[in-house]
Each structure stands twice: as C-alpha cells, then as structure tokens.
XYZ file of C-alpha atoms in Angstrom:
118
model
C 4.751 13.135 -7.888
C 1.321 14.374 -6.872
C -0.366 11.158 -5.616
C 0.727 7.765 -4.432
C -1.583 5.043 -3.141
C -0.093 1.884 -1.621
C -2.047 -0.686 0.256
C -1.544 -4.201 1.502
C -4.462 -5.886 3.327
C -5.654 -9.259 4.382
C -9.420 -10.048 4.603
C -10.248 -11.930 7.768
C -12.173 -15.126 7.132
C -14.765 -16.668 9.533
C -13.182 -17.610 12.891
C -10.661 -14.822 12.470
C -8.513 -16.870 10.060
C -6.443 -14.621 7.731
C -7.104 -14.869 4.020
C -4.680 -14.307 1.167
C -3.013 -10.783 1.103
C -4.106 -8.301 -1.499
C -1.730 -5.715 -2.871
C -2.581 -2.382 -4.503
C 0.029 0.078 -5.868
C -0.978 3.249 -7.750
C 0.646 6.594 -8.665
C -0.616 9.518 -10.675
C -1.195 8.611 -14.213
C 1.091 11.522 -15.370
C 3.910 10.188 -13.165
C 3.413 6.571 -14.316
C 3.974 7.760 -17.986
C 7.374 9.015 -16.904
C 8.371 5.688 -15.308
C 9.926 7.508 -12.264
C 11.520 4.419 -10.811
C 14.971 5.029 -9.231
C 17.587 3.214 -7.080
C 16.845 3.567 -3.413
C 17.410 2.228 0.077
C 15.418 -0.025 2.349
C 16.060 0.587 5.985
C 15.837 -2.446 8.236
C 14.341 -1.397 11.605
C 14.271 -3.216 14.959
C 10.838 -4.799 15.404
C 10.557 -4.396 19.234
C 8.403 -1.221 19.427
C 6.340 -1.710 16.245
C 2.615 -2.365 16.668
C 0.191 -3.850 14.121
C -2.565 -1.505 13.008
C -5.870 -2.587 14.522
C -8.330 -4.488 12.359
C -11.116 -2.502 10.760
C -14.485 -3.335 9.344
C -15.452 -2.558 5.793
C -19.069 -3.577 5.336
C -19.318 -7.247 6.360
C -15.583 -7.869 6.088
C -12.982 -7.534 8.796
C -9.749 -6.189 7.271
C -6.242 -6.444 8.717
C -4.014 -3.876 7.130
C -0.487 -5.314 6.886
C 1.341 -2.350 8.336
C 2.965 -1.578 11.626
C 4.154 1.648 13.225
C 6.443 2.502 16.119
C 5.106 5.073 18.580
C 8.681 6.006 19.423
C 11.660 6.874 17.124
C 13.863 3.951 16.056
C 17.396 3.751 14.616
C 17.905 1.533 11.573
C 19.978 -1.629 12.196
C 20.953 -1.933 8.579
C 20.221 -0.546 5.130
C 20.026 -2.301 1.824
C 20.501 -0.684 -1.536
C 17.719 -1.659 -4.032
C 17.038 -1.161 -7.719
C 13.577 -0.715 -9.393
C 13.777 -4.329 -10.713
C 14.013 -5.625 -7.147
C 10.409 -4.638 -6.655
C 8.383 -7.748 -7.579
C 5.181 -5.759 -8.294
C 6.726 -3.122 -10.558
C 4.618 -4.213 -13.528
C 1.419 -4.089 -11.490
C 1.630 -0.384 -10.508
C -1.497 1.408 -11.791
C -2.053 4.956 -12.819
C -4.816 7.035 -11.313
C -6.402 10.519 -11.712
C -5.610 12.439 -8.555
C -8.774 14.560 -8.824
C -10.952 11.414 -9.126
C -9.260 9.789 -6.199
C -9.856 12.825 -3.962
C -13.554 13.063 -5.081
C -14.080 9.324 -4.484
C -12.434 9.520 -1.160
C -14.687 12.357 -0.148
C -17.833 10.630 -1.419
C -16.999 7.070 -0.185
C -14.040 6.919 2.204
C -14.499 3.155 2.674
C -14.614 2.405 -1.061
C -10.885 2.210 -1.618
C -9.302 1.386 -3.996
C -11.954 2.827 -6.354
C -10.630 0.507 -8.976
C -10.499 2.428 -12.250
C -7.312 3.224 -13.972
C -6.737 6.686 -15.466
C-alpha cells in the first residue's frame, strides 16, 4: 500500500471547550479497490508514559489531535485479535490519489484533508 492517511481531531470551541471529534480515514485509491482488510491485533499499552500531542492552530481554529505518544519504549499489557468488521468506520474509508496528496501537502501543508476522493 503506497499511502495511508488517518486522522482524528477535535476542534476547540471558545473557552477551550472540546467540540465533537472528526474522523478521517483514507488509503490509496488503487489499494481501496482491492479491499485490503485483514485480521490483525490491537496491542493494549500502559498509559503511564503517554503524552497528548500539543494543540495546534489551523487558521482561527485551535485543533487538538486525538493521539498520544510515549517518549520511552513500552511493553504491551495485552493484545486483542480483531477482524475487519470490528472497525466501525470501515465503510467510511476513502480512496485518494497519492500524487495529488503529495502535491497538496507541498502547496498547502495546513489544508489537510484536501477533501477530494480519487
């Protein structure tokens, strides 16, 4: 698979209240045609060392990306086998043109998700 784009973000409302989350899932249009979904594993990690990504500004909007990272290695506490049908947004995955995504990212890095399906 050449390109994958996954994003979950929450717009921050006045007084720093969090708005509703927005989800965006996209893979290369060629890959989407092949329906590449396979069984997999979700690893459950200890939360202790994970830090929320700092808020960022996109124009007039403060955006909180809903992702965390650990600055140190962690060991999974459990793992869970999953099937493609376990993913509740499977029917919302879009297809994109990789070349277009790269050119849009170069021209307007803050314009994600450049919402046009391939």
